[in-house]
Short mmCIF file of C-alpha atoms in Angstrom, two decimals:
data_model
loop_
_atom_site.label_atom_id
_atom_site.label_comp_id
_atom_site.label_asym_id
_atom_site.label_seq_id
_atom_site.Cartn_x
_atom_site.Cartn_y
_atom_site.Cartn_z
CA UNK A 1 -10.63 -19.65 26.09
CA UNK A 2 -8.58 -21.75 28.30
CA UNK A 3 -5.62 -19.34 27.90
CA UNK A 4 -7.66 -16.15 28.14
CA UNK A 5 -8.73 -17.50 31.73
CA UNK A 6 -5.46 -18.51 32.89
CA UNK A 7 -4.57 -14.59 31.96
CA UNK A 8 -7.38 -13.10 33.87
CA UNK A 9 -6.49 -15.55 36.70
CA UNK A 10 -2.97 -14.19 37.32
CA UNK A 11 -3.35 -10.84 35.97
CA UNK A 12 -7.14 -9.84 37.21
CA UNK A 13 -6.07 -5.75 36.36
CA UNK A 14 -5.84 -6.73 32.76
CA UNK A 15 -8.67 -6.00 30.53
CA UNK A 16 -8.77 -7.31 27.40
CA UNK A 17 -11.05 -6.07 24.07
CA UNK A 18 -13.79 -8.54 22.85
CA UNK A 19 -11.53 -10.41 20.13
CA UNK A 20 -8.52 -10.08 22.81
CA UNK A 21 -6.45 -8.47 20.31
CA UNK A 22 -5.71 -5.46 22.80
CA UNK A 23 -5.15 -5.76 27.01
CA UNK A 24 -5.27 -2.63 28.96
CA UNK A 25 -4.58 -2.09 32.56
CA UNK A 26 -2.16 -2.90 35.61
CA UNK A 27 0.57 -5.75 36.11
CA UNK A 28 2.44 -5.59 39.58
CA UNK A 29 6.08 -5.52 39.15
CA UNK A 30 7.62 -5.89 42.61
CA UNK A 31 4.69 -4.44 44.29
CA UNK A 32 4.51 -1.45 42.17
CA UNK A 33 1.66 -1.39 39.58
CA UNK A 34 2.46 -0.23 36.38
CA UNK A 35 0.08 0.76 33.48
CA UNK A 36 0.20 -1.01 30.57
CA UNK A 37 -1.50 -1.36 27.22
CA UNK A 38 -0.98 -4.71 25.24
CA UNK A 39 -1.25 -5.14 21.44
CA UNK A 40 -1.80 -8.79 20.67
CA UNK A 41 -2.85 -8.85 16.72
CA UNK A 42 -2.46 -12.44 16.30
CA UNK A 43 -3.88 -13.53 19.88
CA UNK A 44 -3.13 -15.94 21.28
CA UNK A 45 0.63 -16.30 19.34
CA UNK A 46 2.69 -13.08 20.58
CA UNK A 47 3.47 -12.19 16.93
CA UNK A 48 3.68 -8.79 16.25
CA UNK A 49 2.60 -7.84 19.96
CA UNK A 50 3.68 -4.77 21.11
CA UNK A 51 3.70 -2.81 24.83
CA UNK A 52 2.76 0.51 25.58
CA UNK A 53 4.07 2.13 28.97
CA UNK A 54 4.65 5.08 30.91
CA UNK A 55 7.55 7.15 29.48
CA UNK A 56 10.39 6.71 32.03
CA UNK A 57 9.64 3.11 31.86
CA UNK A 58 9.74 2.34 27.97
CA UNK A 59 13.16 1.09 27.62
CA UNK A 60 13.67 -0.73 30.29
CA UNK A 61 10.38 -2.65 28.86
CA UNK A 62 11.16 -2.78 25.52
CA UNK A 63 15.11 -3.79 26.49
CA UNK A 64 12.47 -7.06 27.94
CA UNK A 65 10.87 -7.73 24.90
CA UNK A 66 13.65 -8.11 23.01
CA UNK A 67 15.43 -10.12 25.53
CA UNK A 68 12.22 -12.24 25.55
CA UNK A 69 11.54 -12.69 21.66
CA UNK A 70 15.36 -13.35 21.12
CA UNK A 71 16.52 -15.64 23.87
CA UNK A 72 14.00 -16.74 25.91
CA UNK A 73 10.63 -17.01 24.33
CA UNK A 74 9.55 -19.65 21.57
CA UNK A 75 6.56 -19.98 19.26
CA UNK A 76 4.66 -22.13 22.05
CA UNK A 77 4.80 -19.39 24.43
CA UNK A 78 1.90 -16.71 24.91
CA UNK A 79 1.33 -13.44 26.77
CA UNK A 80 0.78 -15.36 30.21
CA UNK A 81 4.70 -16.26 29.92
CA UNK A 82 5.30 -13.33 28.55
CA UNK A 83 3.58 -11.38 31.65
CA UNK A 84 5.26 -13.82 34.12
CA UNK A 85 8.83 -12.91 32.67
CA UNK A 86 7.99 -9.43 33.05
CA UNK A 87 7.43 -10.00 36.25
CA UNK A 88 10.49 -11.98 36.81
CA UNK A 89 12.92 -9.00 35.55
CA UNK A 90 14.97 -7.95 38.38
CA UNK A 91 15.98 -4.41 36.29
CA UNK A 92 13.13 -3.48 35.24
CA UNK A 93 11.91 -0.72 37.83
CA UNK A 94 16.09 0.37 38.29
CA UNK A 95 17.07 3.32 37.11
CA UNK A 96 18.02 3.34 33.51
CA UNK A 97 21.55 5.13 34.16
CA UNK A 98 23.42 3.95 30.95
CA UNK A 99 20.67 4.14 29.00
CA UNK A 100 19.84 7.64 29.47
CA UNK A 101 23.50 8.20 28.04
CA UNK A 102 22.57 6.35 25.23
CA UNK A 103 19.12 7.96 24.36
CA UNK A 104 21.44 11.36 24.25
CA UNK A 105 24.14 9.95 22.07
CA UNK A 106 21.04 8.76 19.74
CA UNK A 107 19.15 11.98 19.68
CA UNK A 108 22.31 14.14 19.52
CA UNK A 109 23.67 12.26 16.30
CA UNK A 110 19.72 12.65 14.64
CA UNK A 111 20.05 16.15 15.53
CA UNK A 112 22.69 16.58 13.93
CA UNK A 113 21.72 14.85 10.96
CA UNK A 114 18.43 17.14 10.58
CA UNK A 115 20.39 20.41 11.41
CA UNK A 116 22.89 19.56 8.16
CA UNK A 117 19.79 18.42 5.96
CA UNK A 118 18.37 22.27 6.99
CA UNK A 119 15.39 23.32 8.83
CA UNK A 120 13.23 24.12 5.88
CA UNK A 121 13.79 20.22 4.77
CA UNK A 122 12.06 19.14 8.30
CA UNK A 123 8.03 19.16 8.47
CA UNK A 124 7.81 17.48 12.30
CA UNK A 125 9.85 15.71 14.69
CA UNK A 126 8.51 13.83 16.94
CA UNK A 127 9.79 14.62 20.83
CA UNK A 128 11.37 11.11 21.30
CA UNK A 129 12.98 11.06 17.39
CA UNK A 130 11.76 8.34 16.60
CA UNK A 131 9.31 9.24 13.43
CA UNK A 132 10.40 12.22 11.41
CA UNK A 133 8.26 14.05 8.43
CA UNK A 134 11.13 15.37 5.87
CA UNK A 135 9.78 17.50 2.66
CA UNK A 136 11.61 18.60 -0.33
CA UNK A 137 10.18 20.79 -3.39
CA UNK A 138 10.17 19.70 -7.25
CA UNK A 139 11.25 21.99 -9.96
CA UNK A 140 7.55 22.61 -10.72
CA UNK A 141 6.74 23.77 -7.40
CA UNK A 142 5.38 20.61 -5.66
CA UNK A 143 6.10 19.60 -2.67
CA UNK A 144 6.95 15.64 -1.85
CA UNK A 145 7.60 14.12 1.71
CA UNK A 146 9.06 11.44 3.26
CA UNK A 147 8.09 9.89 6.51
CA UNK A 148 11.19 7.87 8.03
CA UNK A 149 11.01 5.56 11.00
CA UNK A 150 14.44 5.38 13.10
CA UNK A 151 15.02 2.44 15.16
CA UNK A 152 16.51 2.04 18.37
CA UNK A 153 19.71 0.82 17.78
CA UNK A 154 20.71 3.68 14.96
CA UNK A 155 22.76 4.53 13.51
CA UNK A 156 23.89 0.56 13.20
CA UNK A 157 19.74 -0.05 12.48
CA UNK A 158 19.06 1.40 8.88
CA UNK A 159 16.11 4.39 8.89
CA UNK A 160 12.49 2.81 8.09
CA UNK A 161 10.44 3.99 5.19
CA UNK A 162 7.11 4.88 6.54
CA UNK A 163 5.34 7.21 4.31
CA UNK A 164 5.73 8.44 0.49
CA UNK A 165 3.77 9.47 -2.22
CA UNK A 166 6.11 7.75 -4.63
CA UNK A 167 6.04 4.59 -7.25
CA UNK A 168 6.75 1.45 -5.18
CA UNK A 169 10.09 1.03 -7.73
CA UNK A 170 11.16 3.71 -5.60
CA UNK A 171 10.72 1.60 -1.64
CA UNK A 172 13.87 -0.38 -3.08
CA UNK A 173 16.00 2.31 -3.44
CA UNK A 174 15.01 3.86 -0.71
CA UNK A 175 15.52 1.20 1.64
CA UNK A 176 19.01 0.62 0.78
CA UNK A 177 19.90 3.57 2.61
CA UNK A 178 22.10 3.55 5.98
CA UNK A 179 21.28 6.63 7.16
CA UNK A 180 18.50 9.37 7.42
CA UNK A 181 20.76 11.74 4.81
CA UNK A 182 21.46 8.79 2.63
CA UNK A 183 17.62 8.00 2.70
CA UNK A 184 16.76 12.27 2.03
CA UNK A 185 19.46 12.12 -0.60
CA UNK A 186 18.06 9.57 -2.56
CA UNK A 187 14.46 10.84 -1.95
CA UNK A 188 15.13 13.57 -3.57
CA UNK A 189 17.16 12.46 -6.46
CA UNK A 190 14.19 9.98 -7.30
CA UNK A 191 11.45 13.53 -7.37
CA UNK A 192 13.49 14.63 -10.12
CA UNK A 193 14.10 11.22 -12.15
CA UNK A 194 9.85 10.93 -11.58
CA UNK A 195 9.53 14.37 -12.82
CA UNK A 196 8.82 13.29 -17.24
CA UNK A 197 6.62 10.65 -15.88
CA UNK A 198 5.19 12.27 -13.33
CA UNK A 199 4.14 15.16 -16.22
CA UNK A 200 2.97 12.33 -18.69
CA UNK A 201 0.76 11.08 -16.27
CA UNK A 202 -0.42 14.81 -15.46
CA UNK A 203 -0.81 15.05 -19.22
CA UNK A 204 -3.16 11.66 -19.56
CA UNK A 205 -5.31 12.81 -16.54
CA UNK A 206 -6.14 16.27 -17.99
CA UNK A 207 -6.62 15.07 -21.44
CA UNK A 208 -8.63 12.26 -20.91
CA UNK A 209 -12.08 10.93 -19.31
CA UNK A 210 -10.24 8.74 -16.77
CA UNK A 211 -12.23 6.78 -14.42
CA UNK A 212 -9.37 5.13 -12.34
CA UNK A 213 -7.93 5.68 -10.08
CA UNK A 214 -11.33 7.76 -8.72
CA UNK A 215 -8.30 10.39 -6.89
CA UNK A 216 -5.04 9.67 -8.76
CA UNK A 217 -1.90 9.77 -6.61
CA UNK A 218 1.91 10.92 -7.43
CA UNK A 219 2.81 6.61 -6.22
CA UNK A 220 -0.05 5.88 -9.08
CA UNK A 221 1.34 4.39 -12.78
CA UNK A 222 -2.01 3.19 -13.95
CA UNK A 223 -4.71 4.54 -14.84
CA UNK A 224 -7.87 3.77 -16.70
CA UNK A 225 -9.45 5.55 -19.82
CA UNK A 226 -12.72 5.45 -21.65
CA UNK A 227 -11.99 5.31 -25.50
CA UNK A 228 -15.32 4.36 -26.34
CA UNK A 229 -19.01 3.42 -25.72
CA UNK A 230 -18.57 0.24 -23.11
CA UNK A 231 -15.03 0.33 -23.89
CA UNK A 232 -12.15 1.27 -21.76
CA UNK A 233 -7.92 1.42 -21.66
CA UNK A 234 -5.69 0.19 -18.66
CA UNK A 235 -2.46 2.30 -19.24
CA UNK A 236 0.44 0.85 -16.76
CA UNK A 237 2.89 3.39 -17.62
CA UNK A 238 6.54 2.66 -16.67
CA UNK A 239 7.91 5.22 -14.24
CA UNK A 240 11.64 5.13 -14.45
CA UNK A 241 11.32 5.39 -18.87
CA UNK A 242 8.06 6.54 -19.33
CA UNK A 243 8.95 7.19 -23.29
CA UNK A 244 8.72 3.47 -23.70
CA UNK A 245 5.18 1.93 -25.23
CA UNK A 246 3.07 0.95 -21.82
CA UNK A 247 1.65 -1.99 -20.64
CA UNK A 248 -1.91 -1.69 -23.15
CA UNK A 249 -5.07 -3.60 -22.20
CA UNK A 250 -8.46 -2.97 -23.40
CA UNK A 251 -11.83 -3.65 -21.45
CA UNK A 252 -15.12 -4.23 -22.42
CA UNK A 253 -17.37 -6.55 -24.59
CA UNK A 254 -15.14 -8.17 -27.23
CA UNK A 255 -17.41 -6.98 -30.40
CA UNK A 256 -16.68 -3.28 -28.99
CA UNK A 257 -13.30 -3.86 -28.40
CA UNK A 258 -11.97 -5.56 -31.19
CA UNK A 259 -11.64 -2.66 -33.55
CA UNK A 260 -9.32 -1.18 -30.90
CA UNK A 261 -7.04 -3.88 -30.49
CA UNK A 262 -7.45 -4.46 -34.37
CA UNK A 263 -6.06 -0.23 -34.95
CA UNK A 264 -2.90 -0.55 -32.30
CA UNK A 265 -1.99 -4.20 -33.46
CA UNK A 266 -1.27 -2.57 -37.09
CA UNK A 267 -0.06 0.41 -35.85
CA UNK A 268 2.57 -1.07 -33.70
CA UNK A 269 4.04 -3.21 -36.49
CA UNK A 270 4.23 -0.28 -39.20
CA UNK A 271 4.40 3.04 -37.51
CA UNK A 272 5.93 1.82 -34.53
CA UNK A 273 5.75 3.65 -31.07
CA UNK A 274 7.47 6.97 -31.23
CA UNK A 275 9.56 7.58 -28.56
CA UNK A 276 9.93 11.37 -29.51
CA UNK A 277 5.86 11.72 -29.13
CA UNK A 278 4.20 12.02 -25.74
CA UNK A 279 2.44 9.52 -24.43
CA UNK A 280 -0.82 10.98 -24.99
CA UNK A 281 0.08 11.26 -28.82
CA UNK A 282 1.59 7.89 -29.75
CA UNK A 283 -1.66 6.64 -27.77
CA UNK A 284 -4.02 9.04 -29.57
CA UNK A 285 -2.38 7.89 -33.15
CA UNK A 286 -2.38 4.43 -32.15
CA UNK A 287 -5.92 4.12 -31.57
CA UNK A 288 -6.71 6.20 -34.66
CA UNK A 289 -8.59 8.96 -32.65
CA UNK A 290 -8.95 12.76 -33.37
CA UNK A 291 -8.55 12.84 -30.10
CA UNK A 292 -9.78 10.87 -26.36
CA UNK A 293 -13.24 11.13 -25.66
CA UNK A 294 -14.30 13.72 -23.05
CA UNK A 295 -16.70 13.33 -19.99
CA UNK A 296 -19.69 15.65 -20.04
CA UNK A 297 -22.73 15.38 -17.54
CA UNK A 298 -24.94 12.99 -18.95
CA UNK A 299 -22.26 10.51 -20.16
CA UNK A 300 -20.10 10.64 -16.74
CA UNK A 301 -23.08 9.70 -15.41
CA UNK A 302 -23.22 6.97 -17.54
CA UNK A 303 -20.16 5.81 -17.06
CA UNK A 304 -20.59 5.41 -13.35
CA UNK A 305 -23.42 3.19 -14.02
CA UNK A 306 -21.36 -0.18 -14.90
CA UNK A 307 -21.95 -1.68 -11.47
CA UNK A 308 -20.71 -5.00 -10.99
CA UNK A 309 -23.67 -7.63 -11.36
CA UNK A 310 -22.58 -9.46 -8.83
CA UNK A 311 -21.99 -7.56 -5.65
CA UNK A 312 -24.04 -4.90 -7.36
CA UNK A 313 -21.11 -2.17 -6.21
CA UNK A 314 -18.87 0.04 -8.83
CA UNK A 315 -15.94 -0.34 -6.56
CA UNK A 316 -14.32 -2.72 -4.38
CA UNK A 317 -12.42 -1.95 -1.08
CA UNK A 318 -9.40 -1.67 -3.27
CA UNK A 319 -11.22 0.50 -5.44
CA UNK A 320 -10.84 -1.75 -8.28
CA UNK A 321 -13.73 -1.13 -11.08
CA UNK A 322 -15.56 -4.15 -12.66
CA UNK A 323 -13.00 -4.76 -15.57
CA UNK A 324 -15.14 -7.97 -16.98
CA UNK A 325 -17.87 -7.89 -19.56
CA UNK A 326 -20.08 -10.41 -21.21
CA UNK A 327 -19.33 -10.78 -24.77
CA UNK A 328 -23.14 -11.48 -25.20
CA UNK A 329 -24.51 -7.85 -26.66
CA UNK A 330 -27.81 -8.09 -25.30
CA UNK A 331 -26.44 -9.13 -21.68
CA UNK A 332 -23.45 -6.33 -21.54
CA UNK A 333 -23.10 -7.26 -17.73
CA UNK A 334 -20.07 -5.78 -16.05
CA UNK A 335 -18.15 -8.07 -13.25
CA UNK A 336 -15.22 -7.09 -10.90
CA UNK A 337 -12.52 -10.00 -11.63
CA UNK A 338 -12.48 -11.13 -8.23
CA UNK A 339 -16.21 -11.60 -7.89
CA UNK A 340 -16.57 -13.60 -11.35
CA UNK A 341 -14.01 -15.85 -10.24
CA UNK A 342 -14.81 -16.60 -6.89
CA UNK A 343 -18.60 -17.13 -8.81
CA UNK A 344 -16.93 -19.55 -10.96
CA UNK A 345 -14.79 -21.04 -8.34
CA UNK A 346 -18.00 -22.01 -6.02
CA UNK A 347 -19.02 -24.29 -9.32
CA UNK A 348 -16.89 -27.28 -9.21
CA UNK A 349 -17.74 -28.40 -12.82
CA UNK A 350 -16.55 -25.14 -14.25
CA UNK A 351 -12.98 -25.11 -15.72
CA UNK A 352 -9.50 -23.93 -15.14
CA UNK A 353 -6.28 -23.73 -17.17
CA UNK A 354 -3.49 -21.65 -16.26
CA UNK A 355 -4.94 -18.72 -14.73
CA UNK A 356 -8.12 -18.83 -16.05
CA UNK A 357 -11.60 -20.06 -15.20
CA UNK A 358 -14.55 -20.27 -17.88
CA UNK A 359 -18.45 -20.53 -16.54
CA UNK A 360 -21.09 -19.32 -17.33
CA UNK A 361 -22.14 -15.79 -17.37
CA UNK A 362 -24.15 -15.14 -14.03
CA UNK A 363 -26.92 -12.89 -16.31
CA UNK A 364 -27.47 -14.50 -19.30
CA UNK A 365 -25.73 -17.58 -19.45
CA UNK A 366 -23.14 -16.85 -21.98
CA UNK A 367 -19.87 -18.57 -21.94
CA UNK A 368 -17.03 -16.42 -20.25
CA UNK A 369 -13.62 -17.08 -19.80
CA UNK A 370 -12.28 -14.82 -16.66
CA UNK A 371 -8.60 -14.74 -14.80
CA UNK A 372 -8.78 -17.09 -11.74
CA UNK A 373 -7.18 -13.54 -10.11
CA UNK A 374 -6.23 -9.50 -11.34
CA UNK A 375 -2.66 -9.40 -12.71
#
């Protein structure tokens, strides 16, 4: 509190929000008063701060910032010394002369850049250049976009990845790129090497009653299937060879589950996974099904009923599902990993090994053994 009153004291036209993470108002600069807004997420350590100000003024500021995070400030020092070297810059109400010849150098080479990749590849721009929305269209008709972030200092400061509806195998290609073309060029090499899984995944979703994700996504390799009466399939499918056998695991009570497990296990070691089949057929033969049950009314209903027993909620923030089931038949109790092992965790006789905790089951008292966290 100390250091929030020493602010107020020398900066009384600051107003800061009730957990001081953001400071609007007015600091005087050489007896001109200049609006500012403040972003202090980690209050009171200037990590990750940022400044907002008017227009004409920005890069003069931000020139500051950088001058302060990089030569003069340290981790002891807070906004107050911050403020006060603001207030100390000589330059920073002077005309930005060379500057303005650099901003044009910088937007005239992005320009450029966008004009080669064609207008049609462009969704928006924003007026200082600094975000841009880029699109390209898929061989089936969809269209995929790419936000990219460009820094001050390009083209020597690679482009920023900012939005895409893509695997995350695909951030590390991306951000090996130099340049906003080298970034659009690989974006849209890696739409058509997604296209087989992208249609496998298609495939699952429309031939299958999945239950997560609740809205699948292109960037989504998982997804969860009901195969059975309290008994579901986590299929992690691999996105750059999706012909390759998946990660497999099945959840639900262990008597309803076995004969699963039991069906692939033998499966695997004499038929093998088929990497001329689809997905949805080596899974469908593996399990020894006509085909994958299908949701109707009643029993999607059903399905939405497996709550978890402890926060008494079918889906986290994360939208994770309760994955965790007592083996005990007349308990059936579903748990979201994370709750049953921060349950277990709060019980200091219960034990660990590895990753996993055993304690007892919340319900009914039955013996579980749960991962200390979701892999």
């Amino acid at each position: 509190m100390e250091k929030v009153t020493n602010i107020l004291n020398h900066f009384p036209l600051l107003i800061p929000s009730s957990d001081f993470k953001l400071w609007s108002g007015i600091i005087s600069v050489k007896e001109e008063e200049i609006p500012v807004t403040i972003s202090t997420p980690c209050f009171p350590s200037l990590d990750n701060f940022s400044i907002m100000c008017p227009v004409d003024m920005e890069l003069n500021i931000q020139q500051s910032c950088s001058s302060y995070k990089f030569v003069v400030g340290s981790e002891q020092d807070g906004l107050l010394q911050f403020l006060e070297y603001l207030q100390s810059k000589k330059t920073l109400l002077e005309p930005e002369g060379s500057a303005t010849k650099l901003d044009y150098c910088l937007y005239n080479h992005i320009l450029k850049e966008l004009q080669r990749m064609g207008s049609e590849h462009v969704v928006t721009c924003r007026g200082d250049l600094r975000h841009v929305m880029l699109r390209t269209i898929d061989e089936r008709g969809v269209e995929h976009r790419l936000g990219v972030g460009i820094p001050r200092d390009y083209p020597n400061g690679r482009p920023i990845v900012e939005d895409v509806n893509m695997p995350e195998v695909a951030l590390q290609d991306l951000g090996q790129a130099e340049s906003i073309t080298e970034m659009f060029n690989i974006f849209q090499s890696l739409v058509d090497s997604f296209q087989e899984f992208w249609e496998a995944y298609e495939s699952l979703k429309s031939n299958t009653w999945l239950i997560d994700p609740e809205h699948p996504q292109l960037k989504d390799t998982h997804c969860r299937i009901i195969i059975g009466e309290n008994v579901s399939m986590l299929v992690t499918l691999n996105p750059q060879d999706v012909n390759t056998c998946p990660d497999i695991k099945f959840l639900g009570p262990e008597n309803a589950t076995i004969q699963f497990i039991n069906s692939m296990e033998k499966k695997l070691k004499t038929v093998g996974w088929n990497e001329d089949m689809s997905v949805l057929e080596n899974l469908v033969s593996l399990l020894g099904l006509q085909q994958f049950p299908q949701p109707d009314g009643e029993s999607a209903a059903a399905a939405e009923q497996g709550e978890c027993s402890i926060c008494f909620t079918l889906r986290l923030d994360d939208q994770a599902l309760p994955s965790k089931v007592c083996n005990n038949t007349k308990c059936n109790s579903y748990f979201h990993i994370t709750c049953l092992a921060q349950w277990f965790q709060a019980v200091p006789t219960n034990e660990t090994s590895f990753n996993l905790i055993s304690g007892d089951c919340p319900c009914c008292g039955e013996r579980i053994l749960c991962p200390m966290k979701m892999s």
